[in-house]
PDB file of C-alpha atoms in Angstrom:
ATOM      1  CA  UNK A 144     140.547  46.527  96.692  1.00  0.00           C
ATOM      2  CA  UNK A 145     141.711  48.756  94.378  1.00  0.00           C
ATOM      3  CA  UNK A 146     141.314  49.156  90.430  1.00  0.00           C
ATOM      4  CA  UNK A 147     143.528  51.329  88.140  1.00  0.00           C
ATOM      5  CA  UNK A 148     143.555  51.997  84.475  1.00  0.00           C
ATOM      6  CA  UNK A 149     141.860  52.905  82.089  1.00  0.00           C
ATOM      7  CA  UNK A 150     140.046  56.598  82.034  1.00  0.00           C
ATOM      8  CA  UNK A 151     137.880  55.072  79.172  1.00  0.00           C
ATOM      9  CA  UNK A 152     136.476  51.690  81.468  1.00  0.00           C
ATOM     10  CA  UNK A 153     136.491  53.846  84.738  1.00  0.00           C
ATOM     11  CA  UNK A 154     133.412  55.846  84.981  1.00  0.00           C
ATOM     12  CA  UNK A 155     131.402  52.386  83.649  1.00  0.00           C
ATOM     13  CA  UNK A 156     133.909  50.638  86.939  1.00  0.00           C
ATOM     14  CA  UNK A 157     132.430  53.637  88.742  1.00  0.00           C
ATOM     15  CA  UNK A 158     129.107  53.083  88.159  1.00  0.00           C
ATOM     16  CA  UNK A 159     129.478  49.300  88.681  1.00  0.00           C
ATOM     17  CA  UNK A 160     130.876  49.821  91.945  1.00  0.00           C
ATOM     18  CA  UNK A 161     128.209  52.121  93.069  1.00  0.00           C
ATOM     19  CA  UNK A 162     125.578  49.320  92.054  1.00  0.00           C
ATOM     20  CA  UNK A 163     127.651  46.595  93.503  1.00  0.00           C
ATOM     21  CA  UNK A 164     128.178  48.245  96.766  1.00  0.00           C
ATOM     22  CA  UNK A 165     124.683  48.676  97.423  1.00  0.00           C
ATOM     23  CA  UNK A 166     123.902  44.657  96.056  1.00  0.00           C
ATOM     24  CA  UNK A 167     127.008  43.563  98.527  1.00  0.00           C
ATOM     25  CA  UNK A 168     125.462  44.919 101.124  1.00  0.00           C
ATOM     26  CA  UNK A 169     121.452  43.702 100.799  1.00  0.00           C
ATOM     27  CA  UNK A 170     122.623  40.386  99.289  1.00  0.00           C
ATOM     28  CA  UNK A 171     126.167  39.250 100.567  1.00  0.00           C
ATOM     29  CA  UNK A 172     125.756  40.602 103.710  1.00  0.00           C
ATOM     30  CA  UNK A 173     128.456  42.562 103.534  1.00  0.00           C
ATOM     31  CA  UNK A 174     129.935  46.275 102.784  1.00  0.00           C
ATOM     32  CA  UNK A 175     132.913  46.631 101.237  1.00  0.00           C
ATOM     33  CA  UNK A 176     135.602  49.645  99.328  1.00  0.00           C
ATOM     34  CA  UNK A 177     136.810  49.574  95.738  1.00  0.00           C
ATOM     35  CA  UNK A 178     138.916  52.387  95.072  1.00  0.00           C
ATOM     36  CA  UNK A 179     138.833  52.513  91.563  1.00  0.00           C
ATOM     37  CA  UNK A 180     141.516  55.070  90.004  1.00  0.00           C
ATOM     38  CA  UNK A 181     142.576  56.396  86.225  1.00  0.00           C
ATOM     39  CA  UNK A 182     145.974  56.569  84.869  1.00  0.00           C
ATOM     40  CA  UNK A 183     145.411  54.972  81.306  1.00  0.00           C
ATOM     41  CA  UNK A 184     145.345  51.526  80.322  1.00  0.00           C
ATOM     42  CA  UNK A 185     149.613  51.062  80.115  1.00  0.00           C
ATOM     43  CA  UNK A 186     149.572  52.329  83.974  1.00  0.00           C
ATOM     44  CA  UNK A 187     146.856  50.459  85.123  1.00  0.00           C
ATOM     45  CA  UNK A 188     148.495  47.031  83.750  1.00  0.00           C
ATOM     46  CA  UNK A 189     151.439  47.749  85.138  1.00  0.00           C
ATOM     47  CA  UNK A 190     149.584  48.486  88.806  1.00  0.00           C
ATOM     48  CA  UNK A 191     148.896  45.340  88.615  1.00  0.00           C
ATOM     49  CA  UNK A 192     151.647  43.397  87.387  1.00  0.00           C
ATOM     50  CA  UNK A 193     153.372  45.027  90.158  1.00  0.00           C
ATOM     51  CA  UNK A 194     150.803  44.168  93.098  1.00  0.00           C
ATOM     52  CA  UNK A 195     149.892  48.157  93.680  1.00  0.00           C
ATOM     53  CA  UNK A 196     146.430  47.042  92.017  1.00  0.00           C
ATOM     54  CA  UNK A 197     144.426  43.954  91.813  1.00  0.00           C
ATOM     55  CA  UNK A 198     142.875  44.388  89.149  1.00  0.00           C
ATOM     56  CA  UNK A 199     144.228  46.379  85.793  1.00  0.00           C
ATOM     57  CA  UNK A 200     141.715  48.396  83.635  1.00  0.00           C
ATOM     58  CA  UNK A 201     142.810  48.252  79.700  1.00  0.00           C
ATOM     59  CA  UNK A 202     140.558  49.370  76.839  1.00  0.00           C
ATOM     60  CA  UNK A 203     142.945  47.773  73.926  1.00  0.00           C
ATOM     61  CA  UNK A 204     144.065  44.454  73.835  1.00  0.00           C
ATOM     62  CA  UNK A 205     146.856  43.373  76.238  1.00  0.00           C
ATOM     63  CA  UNK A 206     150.081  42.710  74.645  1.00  0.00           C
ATOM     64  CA  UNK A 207     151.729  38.989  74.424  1.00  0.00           C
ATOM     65  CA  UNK A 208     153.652  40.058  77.430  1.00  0.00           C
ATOM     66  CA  UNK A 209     151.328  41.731  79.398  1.00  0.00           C
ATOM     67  CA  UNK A 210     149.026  38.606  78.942  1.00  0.00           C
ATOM     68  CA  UNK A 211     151.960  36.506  80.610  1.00  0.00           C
ATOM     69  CA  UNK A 212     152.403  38.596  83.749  1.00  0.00           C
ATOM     70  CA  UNK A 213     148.224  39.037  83.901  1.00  0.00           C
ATOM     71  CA  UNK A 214     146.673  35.700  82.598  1.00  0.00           C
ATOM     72  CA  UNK A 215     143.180  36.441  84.338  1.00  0.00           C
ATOM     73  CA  UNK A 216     141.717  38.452  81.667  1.00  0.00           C
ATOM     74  CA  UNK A 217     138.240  39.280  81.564  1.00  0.00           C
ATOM     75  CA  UNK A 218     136.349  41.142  78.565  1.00  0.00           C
ATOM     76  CA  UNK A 219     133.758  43.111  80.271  1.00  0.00           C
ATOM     77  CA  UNK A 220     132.230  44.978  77.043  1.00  0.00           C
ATOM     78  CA  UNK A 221     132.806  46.022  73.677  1.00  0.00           C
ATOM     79  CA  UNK A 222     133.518  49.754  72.866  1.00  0.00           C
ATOM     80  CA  UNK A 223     132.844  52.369  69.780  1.00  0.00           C
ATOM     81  CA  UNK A 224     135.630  54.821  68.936  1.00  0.00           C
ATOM     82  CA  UNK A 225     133.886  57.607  67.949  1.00  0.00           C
ATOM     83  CA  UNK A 226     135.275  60.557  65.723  1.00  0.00           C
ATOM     84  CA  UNK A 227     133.787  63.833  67.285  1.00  0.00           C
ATOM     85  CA  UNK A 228     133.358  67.042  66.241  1.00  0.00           C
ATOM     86  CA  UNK A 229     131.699  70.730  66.974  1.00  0.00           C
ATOM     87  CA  UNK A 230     127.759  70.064  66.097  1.00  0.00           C
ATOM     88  CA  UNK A 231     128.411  73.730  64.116  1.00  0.00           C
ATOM     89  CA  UNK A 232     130.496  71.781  61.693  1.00  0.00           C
ATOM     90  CA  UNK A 233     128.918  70.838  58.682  1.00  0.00           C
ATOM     91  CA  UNK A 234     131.431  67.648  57.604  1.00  0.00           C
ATOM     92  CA  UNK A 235     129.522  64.677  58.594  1.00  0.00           C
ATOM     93  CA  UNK A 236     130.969  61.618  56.919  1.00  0.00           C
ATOM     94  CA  UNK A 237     134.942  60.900  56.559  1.00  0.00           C
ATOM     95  CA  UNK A 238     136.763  57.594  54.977  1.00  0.00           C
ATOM     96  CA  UNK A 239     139.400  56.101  56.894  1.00  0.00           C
ATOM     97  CA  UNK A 240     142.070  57.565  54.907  1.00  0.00           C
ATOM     98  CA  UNK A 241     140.639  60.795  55.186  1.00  0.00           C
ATOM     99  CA  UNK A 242     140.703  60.834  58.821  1.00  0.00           C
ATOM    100  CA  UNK A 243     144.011  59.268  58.885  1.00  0.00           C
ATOM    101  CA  UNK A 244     145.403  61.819  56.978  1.00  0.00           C
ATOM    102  CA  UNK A 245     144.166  64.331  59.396  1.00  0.00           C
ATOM    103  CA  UNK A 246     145.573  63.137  61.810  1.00  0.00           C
ATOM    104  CA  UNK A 247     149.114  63.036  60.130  1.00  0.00           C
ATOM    105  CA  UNK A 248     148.317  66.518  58.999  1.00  0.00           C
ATOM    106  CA  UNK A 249     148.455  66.134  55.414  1.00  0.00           C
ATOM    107  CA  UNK A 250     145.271  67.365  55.248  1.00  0.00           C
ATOM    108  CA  UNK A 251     144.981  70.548  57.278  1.00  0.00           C
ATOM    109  CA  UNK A 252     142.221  72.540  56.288  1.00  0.00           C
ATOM    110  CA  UNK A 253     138.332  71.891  56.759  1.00  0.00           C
ATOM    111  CA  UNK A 254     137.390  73.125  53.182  1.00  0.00           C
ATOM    112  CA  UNK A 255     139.734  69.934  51.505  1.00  0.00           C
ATOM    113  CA  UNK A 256     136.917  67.911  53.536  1.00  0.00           C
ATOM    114  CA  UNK A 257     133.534  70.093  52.059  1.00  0.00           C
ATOM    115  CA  UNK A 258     133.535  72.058  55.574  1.00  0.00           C
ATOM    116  CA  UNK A 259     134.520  75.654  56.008  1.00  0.00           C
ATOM    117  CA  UNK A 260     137.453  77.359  55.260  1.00  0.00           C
ATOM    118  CA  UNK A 261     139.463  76.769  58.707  1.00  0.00           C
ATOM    119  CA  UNK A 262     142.726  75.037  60.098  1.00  0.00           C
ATOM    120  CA  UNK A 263     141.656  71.760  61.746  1.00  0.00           C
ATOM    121  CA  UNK A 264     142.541  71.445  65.185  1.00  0.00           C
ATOM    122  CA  UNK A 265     143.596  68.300  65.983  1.00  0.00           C
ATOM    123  CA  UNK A 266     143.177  66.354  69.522  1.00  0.00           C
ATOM    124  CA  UNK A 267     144.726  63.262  70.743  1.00  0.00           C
ATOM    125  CA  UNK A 268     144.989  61.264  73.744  1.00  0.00           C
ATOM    126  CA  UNK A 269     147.987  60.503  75.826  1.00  0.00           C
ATOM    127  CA  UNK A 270     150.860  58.018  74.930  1.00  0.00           C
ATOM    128  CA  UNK A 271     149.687  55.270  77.501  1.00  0.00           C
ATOM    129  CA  UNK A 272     146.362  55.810  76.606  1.00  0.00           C
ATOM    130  CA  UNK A 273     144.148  52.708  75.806  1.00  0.00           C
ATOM    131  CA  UNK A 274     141.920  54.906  73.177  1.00  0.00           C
ATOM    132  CA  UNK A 275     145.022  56.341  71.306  1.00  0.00           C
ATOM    133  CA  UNK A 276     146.603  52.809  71.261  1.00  0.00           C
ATOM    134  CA  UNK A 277     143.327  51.214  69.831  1.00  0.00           C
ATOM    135  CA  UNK A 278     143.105  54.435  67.518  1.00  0.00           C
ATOM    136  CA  UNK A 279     146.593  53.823  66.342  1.00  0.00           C
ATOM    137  CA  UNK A 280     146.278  50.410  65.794  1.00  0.00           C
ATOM    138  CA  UNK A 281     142.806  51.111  63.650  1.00  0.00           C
ATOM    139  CA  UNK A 282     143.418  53.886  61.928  1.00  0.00           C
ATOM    140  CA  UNK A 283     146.944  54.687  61.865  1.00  0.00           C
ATOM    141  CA  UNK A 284     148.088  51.618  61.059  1.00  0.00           C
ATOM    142  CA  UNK A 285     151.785  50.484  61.363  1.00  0.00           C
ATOM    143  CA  UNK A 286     153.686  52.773  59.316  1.00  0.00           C
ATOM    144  CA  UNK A 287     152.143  56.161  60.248  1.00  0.00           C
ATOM    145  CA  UNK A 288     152.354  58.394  63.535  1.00  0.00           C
ATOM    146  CA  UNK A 289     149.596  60.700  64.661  1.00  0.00           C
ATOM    147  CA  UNK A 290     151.619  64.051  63.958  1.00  0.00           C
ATOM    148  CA  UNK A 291     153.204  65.404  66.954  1.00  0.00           C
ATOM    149  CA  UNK A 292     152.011  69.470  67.223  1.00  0.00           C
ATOM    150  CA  UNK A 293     148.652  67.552  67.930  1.00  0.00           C
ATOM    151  CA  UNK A 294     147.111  68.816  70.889  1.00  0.00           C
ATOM    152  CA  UNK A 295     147.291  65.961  73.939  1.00  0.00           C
ATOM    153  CA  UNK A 296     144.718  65.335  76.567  1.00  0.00           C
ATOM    154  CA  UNK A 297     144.709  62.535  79.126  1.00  0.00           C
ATOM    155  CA  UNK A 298     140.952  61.880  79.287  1.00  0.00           C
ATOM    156  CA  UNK A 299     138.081  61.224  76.920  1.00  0.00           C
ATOM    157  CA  UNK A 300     136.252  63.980  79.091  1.00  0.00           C
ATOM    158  CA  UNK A 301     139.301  66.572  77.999  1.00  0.00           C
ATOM    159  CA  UNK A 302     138.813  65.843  74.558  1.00  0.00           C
ATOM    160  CA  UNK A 303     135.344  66.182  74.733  1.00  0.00           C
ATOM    161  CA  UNK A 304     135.243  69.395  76.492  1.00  0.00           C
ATOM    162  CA  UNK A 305     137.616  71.018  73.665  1.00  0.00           C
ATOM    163  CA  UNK A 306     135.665  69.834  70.795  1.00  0.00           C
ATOM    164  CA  UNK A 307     132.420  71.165  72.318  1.00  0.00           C
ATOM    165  CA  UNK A 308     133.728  74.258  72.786  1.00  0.00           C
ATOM    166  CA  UNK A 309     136.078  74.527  69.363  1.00  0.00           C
ATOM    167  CA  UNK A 310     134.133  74.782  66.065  1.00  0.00           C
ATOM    168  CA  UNK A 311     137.215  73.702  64.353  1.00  0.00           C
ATOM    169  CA  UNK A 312     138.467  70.758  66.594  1.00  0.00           C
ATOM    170  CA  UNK A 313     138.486  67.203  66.029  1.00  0.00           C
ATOM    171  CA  UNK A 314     138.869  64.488  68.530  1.00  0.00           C
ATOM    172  CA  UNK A 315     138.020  60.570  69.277  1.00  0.00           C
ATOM    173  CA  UNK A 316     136.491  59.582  72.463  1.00  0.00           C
ATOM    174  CA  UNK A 317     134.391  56.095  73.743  1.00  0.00           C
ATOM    175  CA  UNK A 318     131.447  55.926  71.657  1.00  0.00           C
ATOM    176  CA  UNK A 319     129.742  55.753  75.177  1.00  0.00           C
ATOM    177  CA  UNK A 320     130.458  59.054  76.013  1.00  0.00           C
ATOM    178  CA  UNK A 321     129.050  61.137  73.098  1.00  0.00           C
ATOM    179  CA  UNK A 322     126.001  61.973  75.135  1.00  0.00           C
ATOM    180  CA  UNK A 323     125.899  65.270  76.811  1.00  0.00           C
ATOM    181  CA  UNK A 324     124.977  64.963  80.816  1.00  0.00           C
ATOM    182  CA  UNK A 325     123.722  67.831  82.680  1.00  0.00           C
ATOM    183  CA  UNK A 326     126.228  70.641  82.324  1.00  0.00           C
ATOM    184  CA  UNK A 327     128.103  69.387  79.160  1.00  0.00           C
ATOM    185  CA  UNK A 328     127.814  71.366  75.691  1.00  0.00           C
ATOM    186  CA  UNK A 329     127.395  68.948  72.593  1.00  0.00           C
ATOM    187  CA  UNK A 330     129.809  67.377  70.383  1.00  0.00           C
ATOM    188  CA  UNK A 331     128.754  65.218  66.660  1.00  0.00           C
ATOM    189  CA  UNK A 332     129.531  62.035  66.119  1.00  0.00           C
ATOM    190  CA  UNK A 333     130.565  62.154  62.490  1.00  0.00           C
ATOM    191  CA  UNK A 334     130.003  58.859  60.350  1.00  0.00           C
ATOM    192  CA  UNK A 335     133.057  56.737  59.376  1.00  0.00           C
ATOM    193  CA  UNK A 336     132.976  55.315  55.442  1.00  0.00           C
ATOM    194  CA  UNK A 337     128.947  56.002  55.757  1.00  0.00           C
ATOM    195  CA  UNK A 338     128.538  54.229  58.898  1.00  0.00           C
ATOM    196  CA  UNK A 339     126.950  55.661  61.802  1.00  0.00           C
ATOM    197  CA  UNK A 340     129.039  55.593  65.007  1.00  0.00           C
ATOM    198  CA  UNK A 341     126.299  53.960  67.073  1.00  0.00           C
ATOM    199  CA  UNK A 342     126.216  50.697  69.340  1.00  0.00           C
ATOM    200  CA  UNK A 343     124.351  48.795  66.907  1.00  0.00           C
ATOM    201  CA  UNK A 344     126.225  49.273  64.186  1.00  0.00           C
ATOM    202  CA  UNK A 345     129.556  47.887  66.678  1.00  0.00           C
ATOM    203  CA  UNK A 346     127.718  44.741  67.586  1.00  0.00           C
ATOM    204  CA  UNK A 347     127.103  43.846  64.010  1.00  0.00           C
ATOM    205  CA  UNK A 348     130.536  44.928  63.170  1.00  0.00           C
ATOM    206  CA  UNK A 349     129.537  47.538  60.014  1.00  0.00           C
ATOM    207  CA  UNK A 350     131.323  50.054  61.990  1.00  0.00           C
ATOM    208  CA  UNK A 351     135.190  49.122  62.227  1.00  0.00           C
ATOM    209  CA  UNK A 352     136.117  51.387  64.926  1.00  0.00           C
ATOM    210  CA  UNK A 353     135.671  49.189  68.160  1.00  0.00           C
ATOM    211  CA  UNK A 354     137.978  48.014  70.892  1.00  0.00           C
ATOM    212  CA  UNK A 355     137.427  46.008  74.192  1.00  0.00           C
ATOM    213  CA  UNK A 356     137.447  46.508  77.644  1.00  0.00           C
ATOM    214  CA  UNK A 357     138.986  44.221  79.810  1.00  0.00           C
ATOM    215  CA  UNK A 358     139.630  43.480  83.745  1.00  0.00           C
ATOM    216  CA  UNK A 359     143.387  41.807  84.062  1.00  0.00           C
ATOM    217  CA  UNK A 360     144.581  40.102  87.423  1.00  0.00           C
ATOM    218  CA  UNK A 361     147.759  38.578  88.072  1.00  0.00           C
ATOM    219  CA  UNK A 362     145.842  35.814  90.212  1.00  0.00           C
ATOM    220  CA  UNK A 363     142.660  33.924  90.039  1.00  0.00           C
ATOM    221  CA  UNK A 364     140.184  36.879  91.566  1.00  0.00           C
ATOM    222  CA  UNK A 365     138.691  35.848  95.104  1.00  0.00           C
ATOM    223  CA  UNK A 366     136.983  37.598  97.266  1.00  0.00           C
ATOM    224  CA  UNK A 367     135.622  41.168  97.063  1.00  0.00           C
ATOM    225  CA  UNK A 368     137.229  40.795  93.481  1.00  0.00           C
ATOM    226  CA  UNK A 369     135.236  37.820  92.554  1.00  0.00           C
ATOM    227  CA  UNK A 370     132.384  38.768  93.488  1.00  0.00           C
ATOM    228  CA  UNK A 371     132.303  42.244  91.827  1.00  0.00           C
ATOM    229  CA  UNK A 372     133.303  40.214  88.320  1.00  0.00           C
ATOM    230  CA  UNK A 373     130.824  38.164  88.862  1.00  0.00           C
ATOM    231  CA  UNK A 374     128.336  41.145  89.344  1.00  0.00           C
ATOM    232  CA  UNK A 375     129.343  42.386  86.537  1.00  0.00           C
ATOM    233  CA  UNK A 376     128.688  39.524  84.504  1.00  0.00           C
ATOM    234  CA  UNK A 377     125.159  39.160  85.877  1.00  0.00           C
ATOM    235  CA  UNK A 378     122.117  40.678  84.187  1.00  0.00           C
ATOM    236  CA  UNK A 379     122.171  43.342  86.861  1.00  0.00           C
ATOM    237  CA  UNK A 380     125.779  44.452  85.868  1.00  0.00           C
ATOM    238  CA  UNK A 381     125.350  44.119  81.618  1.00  0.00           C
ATOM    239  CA  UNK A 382     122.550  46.018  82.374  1.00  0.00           C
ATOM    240  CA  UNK A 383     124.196  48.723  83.679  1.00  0.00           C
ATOM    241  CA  UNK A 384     126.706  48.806  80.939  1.00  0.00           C
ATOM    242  CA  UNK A 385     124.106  48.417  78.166  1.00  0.00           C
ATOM    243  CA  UNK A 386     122.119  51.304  79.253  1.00  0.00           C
ATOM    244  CA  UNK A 387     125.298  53.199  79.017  1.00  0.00           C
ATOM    245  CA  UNK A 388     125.660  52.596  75.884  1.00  0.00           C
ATOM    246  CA  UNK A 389     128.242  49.748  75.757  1.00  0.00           C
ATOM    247  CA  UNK A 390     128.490  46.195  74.084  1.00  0.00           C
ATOM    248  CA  UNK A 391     127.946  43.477  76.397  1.00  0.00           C
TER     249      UNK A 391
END
């Protein structure tokens, strides 16, 4: 079976698989292979509108059109956005507009924002990407454009990496993966209209910067596929995604 999509949902499909595997094996009786494999959320949808996937891994809604070529759409979580930056810089709260206008680089300079005197450097995500789409759609809005000398990565773990290691970046990654793991520098989590980026504060919906993640088949799931959604709807699975940091 494979899986495609997202870079935001995979390491969470990753570490799903890795518990399912070993649950298949002790408790269905059988061993089985899910090759689960990146590309962003527009790719992986279109894997598996096309039959190269079964299932498609999207971290934004699916569009009216997607939803008619993939009508087997399962929500496995709920998502933070968070707005990172170095933990040297001293800006810890922005508005909405403020960010925005960041990102359209009207605002270009740290010290317009009470931080140092410095040129913001500015990182984005991929066109395709399930995180910029949901950032677009949140922040943006409909009439303005993240500006285009900003600098593109195509994972949340490449925008991560340059804002840890840039005192004057900024970036927006899953609010999952703000934790450092062993061999990762860290990277601040700044708040958004006073509202701390944290889980909580997404389930009870005082922090506006959320987004889902979602499994999409073009047929009913059966088999192996059933049976890892259905793992991952099980205590076992949510627990898995909880303790990552996720919304289940």
């Amino acid at each position: 079976m494979i899986i495609a999509g997202s870079t935001s949902v995979q390491p969470y499909a990753e570490l799903l698989e890795e518990a399912f595997a070993v649950y298949a094996e002790n408790t269905l009786l059988y061993q089985c292979t899910i090759d689960i494999q990146g590309g962003g959320s527009a790719a992986g949808l279109t894997a598996a509108e096309t039959n190269v996937a079964d299932i498609g891994m999207s971290s934004r809604e699916l569009r009216e059109t997607e939803k008619e070529q993939l009508p087997y759409i399962f929500e496995i979580a709920k998502d933070g956005l968070a707005i990172i930056v170095h933990p040297s810089n001293p800006v810890a709260n922005l508005t909405t507009n403020q960010l925005r206008q960041i990102y359209t680089q009207e605002t270009k300079n740290w010290s317009e924002l009470g931080g140092n005197d410095a040129a913001i450097h500015v990182i984005t995500r991929e066109d395709g990407s399930g995180t910029r789409s949901a950032f677009e759609e949140l922040v943006m809005g409909k009439t303005e454009g993240i500006h285009p000398k900003a600098i593109v990565q195509n994972s949340n773990g490449a925008v991560r990496l340059l804002v840890s290691d840039d005192p004057n970046a900024i970036g927006f990654i899953s609010l999952g993966l703000i934790e450092a793991h062993e061999g990762q520098k860290e990277v601040k989590s700044l708040k958004l209209e006073g509202i701390d980026a944290i889980p909580e504060n997404v389930k009870n919906g005082t922090y506006q910067l959320s987004r889902p993640f979602i499994f999409a088949a073009k047929t009913e799931p059966a088999g192996v596929s059933k049976d890892f959604i259905d793992f991952i709807f099980s205590p076992a699975g949510k627990a898995i995604l909880a303790q990552e940091g996720l919304i289940v």
